[in-house]
mmCIF file of C-alpha atoms in Angstrom:
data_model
loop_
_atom_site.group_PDB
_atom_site.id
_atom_site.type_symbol
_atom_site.label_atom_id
_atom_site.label_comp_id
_atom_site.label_asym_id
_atom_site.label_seq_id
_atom_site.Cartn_x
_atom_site.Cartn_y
_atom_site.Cartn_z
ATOM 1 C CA UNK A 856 -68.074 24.350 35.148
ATOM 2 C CA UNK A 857 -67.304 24.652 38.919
ATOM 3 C CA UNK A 858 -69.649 26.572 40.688
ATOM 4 C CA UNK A 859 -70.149 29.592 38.742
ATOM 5 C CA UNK A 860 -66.546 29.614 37.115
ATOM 6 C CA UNK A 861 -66.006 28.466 33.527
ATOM 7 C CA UNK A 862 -64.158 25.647 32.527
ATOM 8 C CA UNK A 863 -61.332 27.612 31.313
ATOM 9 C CA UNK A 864 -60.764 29.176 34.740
ATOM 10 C CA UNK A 865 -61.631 25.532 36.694
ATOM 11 C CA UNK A 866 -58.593 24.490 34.668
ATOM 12 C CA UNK A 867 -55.981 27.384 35.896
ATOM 13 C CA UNK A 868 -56.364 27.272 38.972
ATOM 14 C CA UNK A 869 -55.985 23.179 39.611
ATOM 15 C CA UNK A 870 -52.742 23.755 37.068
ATOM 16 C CA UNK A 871 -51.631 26.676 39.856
ATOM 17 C CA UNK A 872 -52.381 24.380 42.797
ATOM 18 C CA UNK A 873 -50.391 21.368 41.275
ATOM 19 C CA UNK A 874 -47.605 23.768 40.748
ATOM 20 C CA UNK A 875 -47.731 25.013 44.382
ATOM 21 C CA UNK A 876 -47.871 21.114 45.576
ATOM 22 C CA UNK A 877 -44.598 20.830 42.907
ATOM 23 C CA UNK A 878 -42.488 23.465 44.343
ATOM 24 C CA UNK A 879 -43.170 22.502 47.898
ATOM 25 C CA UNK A 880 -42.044 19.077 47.334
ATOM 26 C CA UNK A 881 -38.940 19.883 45.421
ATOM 27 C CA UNK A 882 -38.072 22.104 48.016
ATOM 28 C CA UNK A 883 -38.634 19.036 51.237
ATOM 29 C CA UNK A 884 -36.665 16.735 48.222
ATOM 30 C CA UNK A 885 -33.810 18.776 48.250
ATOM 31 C CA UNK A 886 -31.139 18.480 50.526
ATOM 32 C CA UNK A 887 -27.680 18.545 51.428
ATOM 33 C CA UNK A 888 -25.344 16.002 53.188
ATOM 34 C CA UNK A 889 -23.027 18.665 55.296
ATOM 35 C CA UNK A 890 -19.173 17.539 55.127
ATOM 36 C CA UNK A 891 -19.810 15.242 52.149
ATOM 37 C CA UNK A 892 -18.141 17.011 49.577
ATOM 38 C CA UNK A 893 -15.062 17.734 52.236
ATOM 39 C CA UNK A 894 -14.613 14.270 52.745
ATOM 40 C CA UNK A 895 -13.402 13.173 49.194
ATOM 41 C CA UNK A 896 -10.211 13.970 48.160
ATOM 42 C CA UNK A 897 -9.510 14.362 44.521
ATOM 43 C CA UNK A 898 -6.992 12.353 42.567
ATOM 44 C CA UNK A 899 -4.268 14.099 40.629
ATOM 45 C CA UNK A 900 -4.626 14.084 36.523
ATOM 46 C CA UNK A 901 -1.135 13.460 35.879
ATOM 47 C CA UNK A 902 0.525 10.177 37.532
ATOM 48 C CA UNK A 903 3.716 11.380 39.788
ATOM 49 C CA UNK A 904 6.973 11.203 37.510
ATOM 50 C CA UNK A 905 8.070 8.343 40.073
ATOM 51 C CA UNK A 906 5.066 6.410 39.482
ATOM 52 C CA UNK A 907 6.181 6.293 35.608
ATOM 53 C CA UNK A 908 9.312 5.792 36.135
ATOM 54 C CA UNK A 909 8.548 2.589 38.103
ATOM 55 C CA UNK A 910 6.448 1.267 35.542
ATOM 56 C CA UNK A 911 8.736 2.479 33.131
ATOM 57 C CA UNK A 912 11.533 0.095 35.041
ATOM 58 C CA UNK A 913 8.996 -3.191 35.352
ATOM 59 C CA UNK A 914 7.975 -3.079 31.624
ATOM 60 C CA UNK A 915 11.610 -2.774 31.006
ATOM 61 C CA UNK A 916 12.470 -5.821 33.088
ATOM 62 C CA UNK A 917 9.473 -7.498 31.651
ATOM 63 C CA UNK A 918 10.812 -7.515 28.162
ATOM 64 C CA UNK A 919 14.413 -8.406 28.669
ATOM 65 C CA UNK A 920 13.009 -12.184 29.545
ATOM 66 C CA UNK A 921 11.554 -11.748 25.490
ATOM 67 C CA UNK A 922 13.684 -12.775 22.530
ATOM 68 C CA UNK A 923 14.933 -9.764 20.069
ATOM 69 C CA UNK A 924 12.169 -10.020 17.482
ATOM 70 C CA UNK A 925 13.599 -9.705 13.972
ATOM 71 C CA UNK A 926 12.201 -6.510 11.811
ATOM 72 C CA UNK A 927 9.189 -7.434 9.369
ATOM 73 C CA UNK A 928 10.360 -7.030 5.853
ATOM 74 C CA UNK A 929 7.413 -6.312 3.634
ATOM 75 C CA UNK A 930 6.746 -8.468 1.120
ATOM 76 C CA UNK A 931 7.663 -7.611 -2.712
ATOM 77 C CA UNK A 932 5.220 -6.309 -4.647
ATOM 78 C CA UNK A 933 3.476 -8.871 -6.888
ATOM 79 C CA UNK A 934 4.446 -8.905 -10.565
ATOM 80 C CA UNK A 935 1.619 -7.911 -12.987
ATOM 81 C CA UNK A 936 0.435 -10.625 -14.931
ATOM 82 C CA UNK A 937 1.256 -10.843 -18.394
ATOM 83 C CA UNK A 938 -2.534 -10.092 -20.065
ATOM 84 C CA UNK A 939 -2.213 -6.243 -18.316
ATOM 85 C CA UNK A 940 1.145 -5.827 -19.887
ATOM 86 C CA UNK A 941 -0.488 -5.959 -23.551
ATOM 87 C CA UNK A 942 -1.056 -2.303 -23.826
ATOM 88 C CA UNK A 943 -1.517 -1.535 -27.306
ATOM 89 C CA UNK A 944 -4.872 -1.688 -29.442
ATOM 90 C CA UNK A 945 -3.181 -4.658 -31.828
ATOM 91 C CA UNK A 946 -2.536 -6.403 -28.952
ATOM 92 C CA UNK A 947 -6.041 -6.259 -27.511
ATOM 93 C CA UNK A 948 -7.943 -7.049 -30.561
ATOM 94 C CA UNK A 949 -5.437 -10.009 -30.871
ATOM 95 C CA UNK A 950 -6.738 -11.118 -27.464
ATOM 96 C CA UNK A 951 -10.239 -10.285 -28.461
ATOM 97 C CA UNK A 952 -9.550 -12.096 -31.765
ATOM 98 C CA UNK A 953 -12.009 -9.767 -33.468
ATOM 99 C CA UNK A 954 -12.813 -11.034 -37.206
ATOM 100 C CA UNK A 955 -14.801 -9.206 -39.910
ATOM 101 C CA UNK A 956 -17.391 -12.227 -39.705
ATOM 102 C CA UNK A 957 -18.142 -12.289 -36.305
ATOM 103 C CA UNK A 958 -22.166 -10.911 -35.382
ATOM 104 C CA UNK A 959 -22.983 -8.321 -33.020
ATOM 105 C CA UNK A 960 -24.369 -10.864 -30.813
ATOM 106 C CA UNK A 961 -20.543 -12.830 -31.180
ATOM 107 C CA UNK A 962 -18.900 -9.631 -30.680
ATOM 108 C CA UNK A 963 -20.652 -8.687 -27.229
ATOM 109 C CA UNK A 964 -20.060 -12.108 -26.236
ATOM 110 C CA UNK A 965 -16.775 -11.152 -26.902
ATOM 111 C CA UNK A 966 -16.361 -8.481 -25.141
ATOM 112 C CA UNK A 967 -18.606 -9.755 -21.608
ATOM 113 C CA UNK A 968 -15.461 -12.983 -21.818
ATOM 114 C CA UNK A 969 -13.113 -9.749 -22.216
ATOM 115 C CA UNK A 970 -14.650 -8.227 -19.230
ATOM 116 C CA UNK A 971 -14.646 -11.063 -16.689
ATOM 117 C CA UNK A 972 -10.846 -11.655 -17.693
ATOM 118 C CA UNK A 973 -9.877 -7.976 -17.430
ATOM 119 C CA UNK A 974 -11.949 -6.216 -15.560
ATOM 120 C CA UNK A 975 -10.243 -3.675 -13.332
ATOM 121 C CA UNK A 976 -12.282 -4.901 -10.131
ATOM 122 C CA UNK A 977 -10.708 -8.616 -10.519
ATOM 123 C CA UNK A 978 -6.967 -7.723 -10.275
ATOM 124 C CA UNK A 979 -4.888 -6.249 -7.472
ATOM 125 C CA UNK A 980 -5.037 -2.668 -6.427
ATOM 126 C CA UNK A 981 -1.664 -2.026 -7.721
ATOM 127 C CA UNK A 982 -2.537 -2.726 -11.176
ATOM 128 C CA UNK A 983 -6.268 -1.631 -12.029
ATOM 129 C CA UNK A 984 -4.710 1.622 -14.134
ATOM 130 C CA UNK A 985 -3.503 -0.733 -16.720
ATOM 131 C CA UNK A 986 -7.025 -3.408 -16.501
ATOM 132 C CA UNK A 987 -8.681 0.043 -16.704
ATOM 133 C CA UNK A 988 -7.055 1.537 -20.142
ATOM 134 C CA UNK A 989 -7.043 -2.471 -21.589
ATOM 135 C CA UNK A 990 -10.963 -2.463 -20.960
ATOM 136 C CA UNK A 991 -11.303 1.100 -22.367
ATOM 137 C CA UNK A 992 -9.714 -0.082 -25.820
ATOM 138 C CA UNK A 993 -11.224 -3.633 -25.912
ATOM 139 C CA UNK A 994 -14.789 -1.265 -25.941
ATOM 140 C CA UNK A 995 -13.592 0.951 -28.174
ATOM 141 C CA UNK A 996 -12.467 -1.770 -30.713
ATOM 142 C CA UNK A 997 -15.751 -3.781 -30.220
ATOM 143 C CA UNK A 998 -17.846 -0.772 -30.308
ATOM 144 C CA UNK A 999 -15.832 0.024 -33.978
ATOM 145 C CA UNK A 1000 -16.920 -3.591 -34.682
ATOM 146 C CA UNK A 1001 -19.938 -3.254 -34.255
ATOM 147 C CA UNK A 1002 -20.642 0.181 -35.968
ATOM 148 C CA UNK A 1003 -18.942 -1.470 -38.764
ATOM 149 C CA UNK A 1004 -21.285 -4.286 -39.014
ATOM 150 C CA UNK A 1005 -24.311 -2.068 -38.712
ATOM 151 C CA UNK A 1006 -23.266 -0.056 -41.471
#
């Protein structure tokens, strides 16, 4: 406490001075440079037409010097290889060459070698619709297997 005046009201009225000394030196801080705006002249958005034109003209002379370049003809698509071609459940379990003998531990061996072969992630874009359906029936005929052999 400041003589006689609680700390609460000591704290006020150094918060009012300090904003008195603020506003007095924004307002000596702030100041204007007469004719400076005046002086500046302000560039058009759009280049003139005969600005283009001109560089319109040099590009063109620029690339008569170049050689006619041929057009790109995109490449064929790939073929799919023959393993994604094999559509139909006897021709999967053929390449799974599932046999009534085989364990369960044989048969999910069986299908992880499947999986690394086939797997829809391994092959091009173009043809991960048919690696997708192949490694839906290859589980669905191991899966069979193996309910089978638990049975």
């Amino acid at each position: 406490m400041l003589f006689g005046q609680s700390l609460f009201q000591s704290v006020l009225e150094r918060l009012q001075a300090e904003a008195i000394d603020e506003d007095e030196d924004s307002a000596t801080k702030a100041y204007r440079v007469r004719g400076l705006g005046a002086s500046f002249i302000a560039e058009p958005v759009n280049p003139a037409a005969a600005d283009l034109e001109r560089g319109q003209a040099l590009y063109r002379e620029m690339m008569e010097d170049m050689p006619p370049t041929e057009p790109e003809v995109p490449p064929a698509p790939p073929e799919p290889p023959a393993h994604l071609l094999r559509l139909t459940p006897e021709e999967i379990a053929a390449d799974l060459d599932l046999r009534t003998t085989d364990s369960v531990a044989v048969l999910a061996e069986k299908r992880r070698a499947f999986a690394r072969l086939n797997h829809p992630d391994g092959v091009v874009a173009d043809f991960r619709e048919m690696a997708t359906v192949r490694m839906k029936i290859a589980n669905l005929l191991v899966d069979e297997a193996i309910r089978l052999q638990t049975v």
